[in-house]
């Protein structure tokens, strides 16, 4: 599949626990410092800020309507209007990587348009606020916009 | 016109033509340089997805390994960095992190200078015209340092000094001192693959030199570096933790 096109994934990425899953055992004498390094810095070093605010072990699907797609530095965002069972609508703040990561995965500024109905799979904010980190987007026609080549 | 005269005229024209074809030495120098065109991404960050977070959890980050050759001062700096890590934001990558990050890079190779530019408008000037570093009193520490280089065959060898402590610019950068010296080697080893090596010597924080091997892959997905400012920073700290600030109206 050309990575220049919008990628369509046949299956959703597996939910995983990347923060804890691969941590190796280390000598106890260094445990405090090493754990801090591995769990705080190492697992989150490639970012404008630490992703410790997100629960990376969780994947939550959100069905809603795109109010705005912000193709911006240092992060892109999807402002998603989500209606609950009682019919109340709330706006969710959904963070993504910087535009260059999206571009490298086939996304473009016009990939999402205001009014698009989508399902966004997120790693939710630990705080419980209406927000999270975008892991995958599924369009109304079933196409999944995720990570090219994965 | 006699045959002799015609032959003489043709000879003269030939001599003039061959003189006009003499090649500019700078063009010859250019032609000897390797072709590093394109946009490159460091190998371990090549598959970073739309979240911006890579799948290398649990792996030790370059130059942050607590089992590295830190001396006592280095270990103290590392501990301090980690204590203050969580609520700090990056201003960019800086050096050496821009060479060890998933941020796309371009190498502009000329005989006199190689420019390394990333998508966040960070630029390294690697002077290869034979000049040395400025004297100690004439240079000062910056986020990207002062670099000079030379070619050993098709390998670019870089020497970098006066780099401001990397963790000041990028929160998870190594806590090396401004006295650190960085020796770097870059070489195209296969089509679309540049292999690199960075060796750090820092008597302030390390007991011995520390080398990290890396590689850059040419990406077919990015045909140009589109650079932009940080004009929508919605990452704010509240009670010591990051939040996503509401969208601006």
Coordinates of C-alpha atoms in Angstrom, one line a residue:
Chain A
X1 CA 0.0 0.0 0.0
X2 CA 1.4 3.4 -0.9
X3 CA 1.9 5.4 2.2
X4 CA 1.1 8.5 0.3
X5 CA -2.5 7.5 0.2
X6 CA -4.8 7.6 3.2
X7 CA -4.2 4.2 4.8
X8 CA -7.1 1.8 5.3
X9 CA -6.6 -0.8 7.9
X10 CA -8.5 -4.0 7.8
X11 CA -8.3 -4.5 11.5
X12 CA -8.0 -2.2 14.4
X13 CA -4.6 -2.0 16.2
X14 CA -4.5 -4.3 19.2
X15 CA -5.1 -2.6 22.5
X16 CA -1.9 -2.8 24.4
X17 CA -0.2 -1.7 27.5
X18 CA 2.9 -0.2 26.1
X19 CA 3.9 1.6 29.3
X20 CA 4.3 -1.5 31.3
X21 CA 4.4 -4.3 28.8
X22 CA 8.0 -4.4 27.8
X23 CA 9.8 -3.1 30.9
X24 CA 12.7 -5.3 31.7
X25 CA 13.8 -6.4 35.1
X26 CA 16.7 -4.6 36.5
X27 CA 19.0 -4.9 39.5
X28 CA 17.2 -3.8 42.7
X29 CA 19.9 -1.4 43.8
X30 CA 19.1 0.9 40.9
X31 CA 15.4 0.3 40.9
X32 CA 14.2 3.8 41.9
X33 CA 16.2 5.7 39.4
X34 CA 15.8 3.1 36.7
X35 CA 12.0 2.8 37.1
X36 CA 11.7 6.5 36.9
X37 CA 13.7 6.5 33.7
X38 CA 11.9 3.7 32.1
X39 CA 8.4 4.6 33.1
X40 CA 8.5 8.3 32.9
X41 CA 11.2 9.5 30.5
X42 CA 12.0 6.6 28.3
X43 CA 8.5 5.7 27.4
X44 CA 7.6 9.2 26.6
X45 CA 10.7 10.9 25.4
X46 CA 9.5 11.4 21.8
X47 CA 7.0 14.1 22.5
X48 CA 6.4 17.8 22.9
X49 CA 5.4 16.9 26.5
X50 CA 5.1 13.7 28.6
X51 CA 2.0 11.6 27.6
X52 CA 1.7 10.6 31.3
X53 CA -1.7 12.5 31.2
X54 CA -3.1 9.7 29.0
X55 CA -4.1 6.2 30.1
X56 CA -2.2 4.4 27.4
X57 CA -3.5 1.1 28.6
X58 CA -7.0 2.0 27.6
X59 CA -8.7 2.3 24.1
X60 CA -12.0 4.1 24.1
X61 CA -14.2 4.5 20.9
X62 CA -16.0 7.8 20.6
X63 CA -18.7 8.3 18.1
X64 CA -19.3 11.9 17.1
X65 CA -19.2 14.7 14.6
X66 CA -16.1 16.7 13.8
X67 CA -16.6 20.3 14.8
X68 CA -13.0 21.3 13.8
X69 CA -9.8 19.6 12.7
X70 CA -6.8 21.6 13.8
X71 CA -3.7 20.9 11.6
X72 CA -1.3 22.7 13.9
X73 CA 2.0 22.6 15.7
X74 CA 3.0 21.4 18.2
X75 CA 0.0 19.1 18.1
X76 CA -3.0 18.5 15.9
X77 CA -6.4 18.2 17.4
X78 CA -9.9 17.0 16.6
X79 CA -12.7 18.8 18.3
X80 CA -15.4 16.2 18.4
X81 CA -19.0 16.7 19.3
X82 CA -20.3 13.6 21.2
X83 CA -23.9 13.0 22.1
X84 CA -24.6 10.9 25.2
X85 CA -27.5 8.5 25.7
X86 CA -29.6 11.3 27.2
X87 CA -29.1 13.4 24.1
X88 CA -26.7 15.9 25.7
X89 CA -23.9 17.0 23.4
X90 CA -20.4 17.6 24.7
X91 CA -17.2 18.7 22.9
X92 CA -14.1 16.5 23.4
X93 CA -10.6 17.8 23.0
X94 CA -8.6 15.1 21.2
X95 CA -4.9 15.4 20.8
X96 CA -2.8 14.0 18.0
X97 CA 0.8 14.1 17.0
X98 CA 2.3 17.1 15.1
X99 CA 1.3 17.5 11.4
X100 CA 4.6 15.9 10.2
X101 CA 3.7 12.6 11.9
X102 CA 0.2 12.7 10.3
X103 CA 1.6 13.6 6.9
X104 CA 4.1 10.7 7.1
X105 CA 1.1 8.5 7.7
X106 CA -0.8 9.7 4.7
X107 CA -3.0 12.3 6.4
X108 CA -3.5 15.8 4.9
X109 CA -5.1 19.0 6.3
X110 CA -8.3 18.2 4.5
X111 CA -8.5 14.6 5.6
X112 CA -11.2 15.4 8.1
X113 CA -13.8 18.0 7.4
X114 CA -16.2 19.8 9.7
X115 CA -19.4 17.8 10.0
X116 CA -17.8 14.4 9.3
X117 CA -19.3 11.6 11.3
X118 CA -16.5 9.5 12.7
X119 CA -15.5 7.1 15.4
X120 CA -12.3 8.1 17.1
X121 CA -10.4 5.6 19.2
X122 CA -8.6 7.3 22.0
X123 CA -6.3 6.7 25.0
X124 CA -8.4 8.7 27.5
X125 CA -7.2 11.4 29.8
X126 CA -6.4 10.0 33.2
X127 CA -8.1 13.0 34.8
X128 CA -11.5 12.0 33.4
X129 CA -11.9 15.2 31.5
X130 CA -13.5 15.0 28.0
X131 CA -10.3 14.4 26.0
X132 CA -7.7 11.9 25.0
X133 CA -5.0 10.9 22.6
X134 CA -6.1 9.9 19.1
X135 CA -5.0 6.4 18.1
X136 CA -7.3 5.7 15.1
X137 CA -10.2 7.3 13.2
X138 CA -12.9 5.4 11.5
X139 CA -14.9 7.2 8.8
X140 CA -18.7 6.7 8.3
X141 CA -18.0 4.4 5.4
X142 CA -15.9 2.1 7.6
X143 CA -12.5 3.2 6.3
X144 CA -10.0 3.4 9.2
X145 CA -7.5 6.3 9.2
X146 CA -4.7 5.1 11.3
X147 CA -1.0 4.6 10.9
X148 CA 0.3 3.7 7.5
X149 CA 2.2 0.5 7.2
X150 CA 1.0 -0.9 10.5
Chain B
X1 CA 41.1 29.0 -48.9
X2 CA 43.7 26.3 -49.0
X3 CA 43.3 23.0 -47.2
X4 CA 46.1 24.0 -44.8
X5 CA 44.3 27.2 -43.8
X6 CA 41.0 25.4 -43.3
X7 CA 42.8 22.8 -41.1
X8 CA 44.4 25.6 -39.1
X9 CA 41.1 27.3 -38.6
X10 CA 39.5 24.1 -37.5
X11 CA 42.3 23.5 -35.0
X12 CA 42.0 27.0 -33.6
X13 CA 38.2 26.5 -33.2
X14 CA 38.8 23.2 -31.5
X15 CA 41.3 24.7 -29.0
X16 CA 38.9 27.5 -28.1
X17 CA 36.1 25.1 -27.7
X18 CA 38.1 22.8 -25.4
X19 CA 39.2 25.8 -23.3
X20 CA 35.6 26.9 -22.9
X21 CA 34.7 23.4 -21.7
X22 CA 37.1 23.5 -18.7
X23 CA 35.2 22.5 -15.6
X24 CA 34.8 24.7 -12.6
X25 CA 36.7 23.1 -9.7
X26 CA 33.7 23.8 -7.4
X27 CA 31.5 21.7 -9.8
X28 CA 34.1 18.9 -9.6
X29 CA 34.0 19.1 -5.8
X30 CA 30.2 18.9 -5.9
X31 CA 30.3 15.9 -8.2
X32 CA 32.5 14.0 -5.7
X33 CA 30.1 14.4 -2.8
X34 CA 27.5 11.7 -2.0
X35 CA 23.9 12.1 -2.9
X36 CA 21.9 12.5 0.3
X37 CA 18.9 14.2 -1.2
X38 CA 15.5 13.5 0.2
X39 CA 13.8 13.6 3.6
X40 CA 15.1 11.3 6.3
X41 CA 13.8 10.0 9.5
X42 CA 15.8 8.3 12.3
X43 CA 15.2 4.6 12.0
X44 CA 13.6 3.9 15.5
X45 CA 11.1 6.8 14.9
X46 CA 10.3 5.9 11.3
X47 CA 6.9 4.3 12.1
X48 CA 5.6 6.9 14.6
X49 CA 1.9 7.0 14.2
X50 CA -0.7 9.7 14.3
X51 CA -0.5 9.8 18.1
X52 CA 3.0 11.0 17.8
X53 CA 4.2 8.4 20.2
X54 CA 6.4 5.6 19.0
X55 CA 6.2 1.9 19.7
X56 CA 9.5 1.5 21.5
X57 CA 8.2 1.5 25.1
X58 CA 10.6 -0.2 27.5
X59 CA 13.6 0.4 25.4
X60 CA 16.3 2.6 26.8
X61 CA 16.6 6.0 25.3
X62 CA 19.9 7.2 23.7
X63 CA 22.1 8.8 26.3
X64 CA 19.6 8.4 29.1
X65 CA 20.5 4.9 30.1
X66 CA 21.2 5.0 33.9
X67 CA 23.7 2.2 33.4
X68 CA 25.7 4.4 31.0
X69 CA 29.1 5.7 32.0
X70 CA 27.9 8.5 34.2
X71 CA 30.1 9.8 37.0
X72 CA 28.6 11.1 40.2
X73 CA 27.8 14.5 38.8
X74 CA 26.2 12.9 35.8
X75 CA 24.0 10.7 37.9
X76 CA 22.9 13.7 39.9
X77 CA 22.0 15.6 36.8
X78 CA 20.1 12.6 35.5
X79 CA 18.1 12.3 38.7
X80 CA 17.4 16.0 38.7
X81 CA 16.2 15.8 35.1
X82 CA 13.8 13.0 35.9
X83 CA 12.5 14.8 38.9
X84 CA 11.5 17.8 36.8
X85 CA 10.6 15.9 33.7
X86 CA 6.8 15.5 33.9
X87 CA 5.6 19.1 33.7
X88 CA 8.2 20.4 31.2
X89 CA 7.6 21.0 27.5
X90 CA 10.0 20.8 24.6
X91 CA 11.0 23.9 22.8
X92 CA 12.2 21.8 20.0
X93 CA 14.8 19.0 19.7
X94 CA 18.2 20.7 19.8
X95 CA 21.5 18.8 19.5
X96 CA 22.1 15.9 19.8
X97 CA 18.4 15.0 20.0
X98 CA 17.5 16.3 16.5
X99 CA 19.7 13.5 15.2
X100 CA 18.0 10.9 17.4
X101 CA 14.4 11.9 17.0
X102 CA 11.5 11.0 14.6
X103 CA 11.4 14.6 13.3
X104 CA 12.2 14.5 9.6
X105 CA 15.6 15.8 8.5
X106 CA 17.2 17.1 5.3
X107 CA 20.9 17.0 4.5
X108 CA 22.1 19.7 2.2
X109 CA 25.6 18.7 1.2
X110 CA 27.9 21.2 -0.5
X111 CA 31.7 21.3 -0.7
X112 CA 32.1 24.1 1.8
X113 CA 29.4 23.2 4.2
X114 CA 26.7 20.6 5.0
X115 CA 23.4 21.9 6.4
X116 CA 21.3 19.6 8.5
X117 CA 17.8 21.0 8.8
X118 CA 14.8 19.5 10.6
X119 CA 11.1 20.1 10.2
X120 CA 11.1 22.3 13.3
X121 CA 13.4 24.9 11.6
X122 CA 16.4 23.7 13.5
X123 CA 19.6 24.0 11.5
X124 CA 23.1 22.7 12.0
X125 CA 26.0 24.2 10.0
X126 CA 28.8 21.7 9.5
X127 CA 31.7 23.7 7.9
X128 CA 33.9 21.5 5.7
X129 CA 36.0 24.2 4.2
X130 CA 39.0 23.6 6.5
X131 CA 38.2 26.1 9.1
X132 CA 38.5 25.2 12.8
X133 CA 36.3 26.0 15.7
X134 CA 36.4 29.6 17.0
X135 CA 38.8 30.1 19.9
X136 CA 37.3 29.3 23.3
X137 CA 37.0 33.0 24.1
X138 CA 35.2 33.7 20.8
X139 CA 32.5 31.0 21.0
X140 CA 29.6 30.4 23.4
X141 CA 27.3 27.5 24.1
X142 CA 24.2 27.3 22.0
X143 CA 21.4 24.7 21.6
X144 CA 23.1 23.3 18.5
X145 CA 26.7 24.0 19.2
X146 CA 29.6 24.8 16.8
X147 CA 30.3 22.1 14.2
X148 CA 33.2 21.6 11.8
X149 CA 33.7 18.6 9.6
X150 CA 35.6 16.9 6.9
X151 CA 35.2 14.0 4.4
X152 CA 37.0 10.7 4.9
X153 CA 36.0 9.2 1.6
X154 CA 32.2 9.1 1.6
X155 CA 32.0 9.5 5.4
X156 CA 31.2 12.9 6.8
X157 CA 33.1 13.3 10.1
X158 CA 31.8 16.0 12.4
X159 CA 33.2 17.6 15.5
X160 CA 30.8 19.6 17.7
X161 CA 31.6 21.7 20.7
X162 CA 29.8 24.3 22.9
X163 CA 26.4 22.6 23.1
X164 CA 24.2 23.9 25.8
X165 CA 23.0 21.2 28.2
X166 CA 20.6 19.3 25.9
X167 CA 17.9 18.7 28.5
X168 CA 17.3 22.5 28.8
X169 CA 15.8 22.6 25.3
X170 CA 14.2 19.2 25.2
X171 CA 13.0 17.8 28.5
X172 CA 14.2 14.3 27.8
X173 CA 17.6 15.3 26.4
X174 CA 20.7 14.0 28.1
X175 CA 22.1 16.1 30.9
X176 CA 25.6 16.5 29.3
X177 CA 27.6 19.6 30.2
X178 CA 28.6 22.4 27.9
X179 CA 32.1 21.0 28.0
X180 CA 31.0 17.9 26.1
X181 CA 32.6 17.1 22.8
X182 CA 30.5 15.2 20.2
X183 CA 32.2 13.2 17.4
X184 CA 29.9 12.1 14.7
X185 CA 30.2 10.0 11.5
X186 CA 27.6 9.8 8.8
X187 CA 27.8 7.6 5.7
X188 CA 25.3 6.4 3.0
X189 CA 25.6 2.6 3.4
X190 CA 22.8 1.6 1.1
X191 CA 20.2 3.4 -1.1
X192 CA 17.9 5.2 1.3
X193 CA 20.0 4.5 4.4
X194 CA 22.5 6.7 6.1
X195 CA 24.3 5.1 9.1
X196 CA 25.6 7.3 11.9
X197 CA 27.6 7.2 15.0
X198 CA 27.7 9.8 17.8
X199 CA 30.4 9.6 20.4
X200 CA 30.2 11.9 23.4
X201 CA 33.1 12.8 25.7
X202 CA 32.2 14.9 28.7
X203 CA 34.5 15.0 31.7
X204 CA 31.9 16.8 33.7
X205 CA 29.3 14.0 33.6
X206 CA 30.9 10.9 32.1
X207 CA 33.7 8.6 33.2
X208 CA 34.5 7.6 29.6
X209 CA 33.3 8.2 26.1
X210 CA 29.9 7.0 25.1
X211 CA 28.9 6.0 21.6
X212 CA 25.5 5.6 20.1
X213 CA 24.9 4.0 16.7
X214 CA 22.0 5.3 14.7
X215 CA 20.6 5.2 11.1
X216 CA 18.4 7.4 9.0
X217 CA 15.9 6.1 6.4
X218 CA 14.8 8.1 3.4
X219 CA 11.0 8.4 3.6
X220 CA 8.9 8.2 0.4
X221 CA 6.0 9.8 2.2
X222 CA 7.4 13.4 2.7
X223 CA 8.4 15.2 -0.5
X224 CA 9.3 18.5 1.2
X225 CA 9.9 19.9 4.7
X226 CA 6.8 22.0 5.5
X227 CA 7.8 24.1 8.5
X228 CA 5.5 26.0 10.8
X229 CA 5.5 27.8 14.1
X230 CA 4.1 26.5 17.4
X231 CA 1.0 28.7 17.2
X232 CA -1.5 26.3 18.8
X233 CA 0.1 25.1 22.0
X234 CA -2.8 23.8 24.1
X235 CA -0.6 21.8 26.5
X236 CA -1.0 23.5 29.8
X237 CA 0.1 22.5 33.3
X238 CA -2.5 22.3 36.0
X239 CA -1.7 21.0 39.4
X240 CA 1.6 19.6 38.2
X241 CA 0.1 17.7 35.3
X242 CA -0.6 18.4 31.7
X243 CA -4.1 19.1 30.5
X244 CA -5.5 19.9 27.0
X245 CA -6.7 23.5 27.1
X246 CA -10.0 24.2 25.4
X247 CA -9.8 25.2 21.7
X248 CA -9.5 28.9 21.0
X249 CA -12.7 30.3 19.6

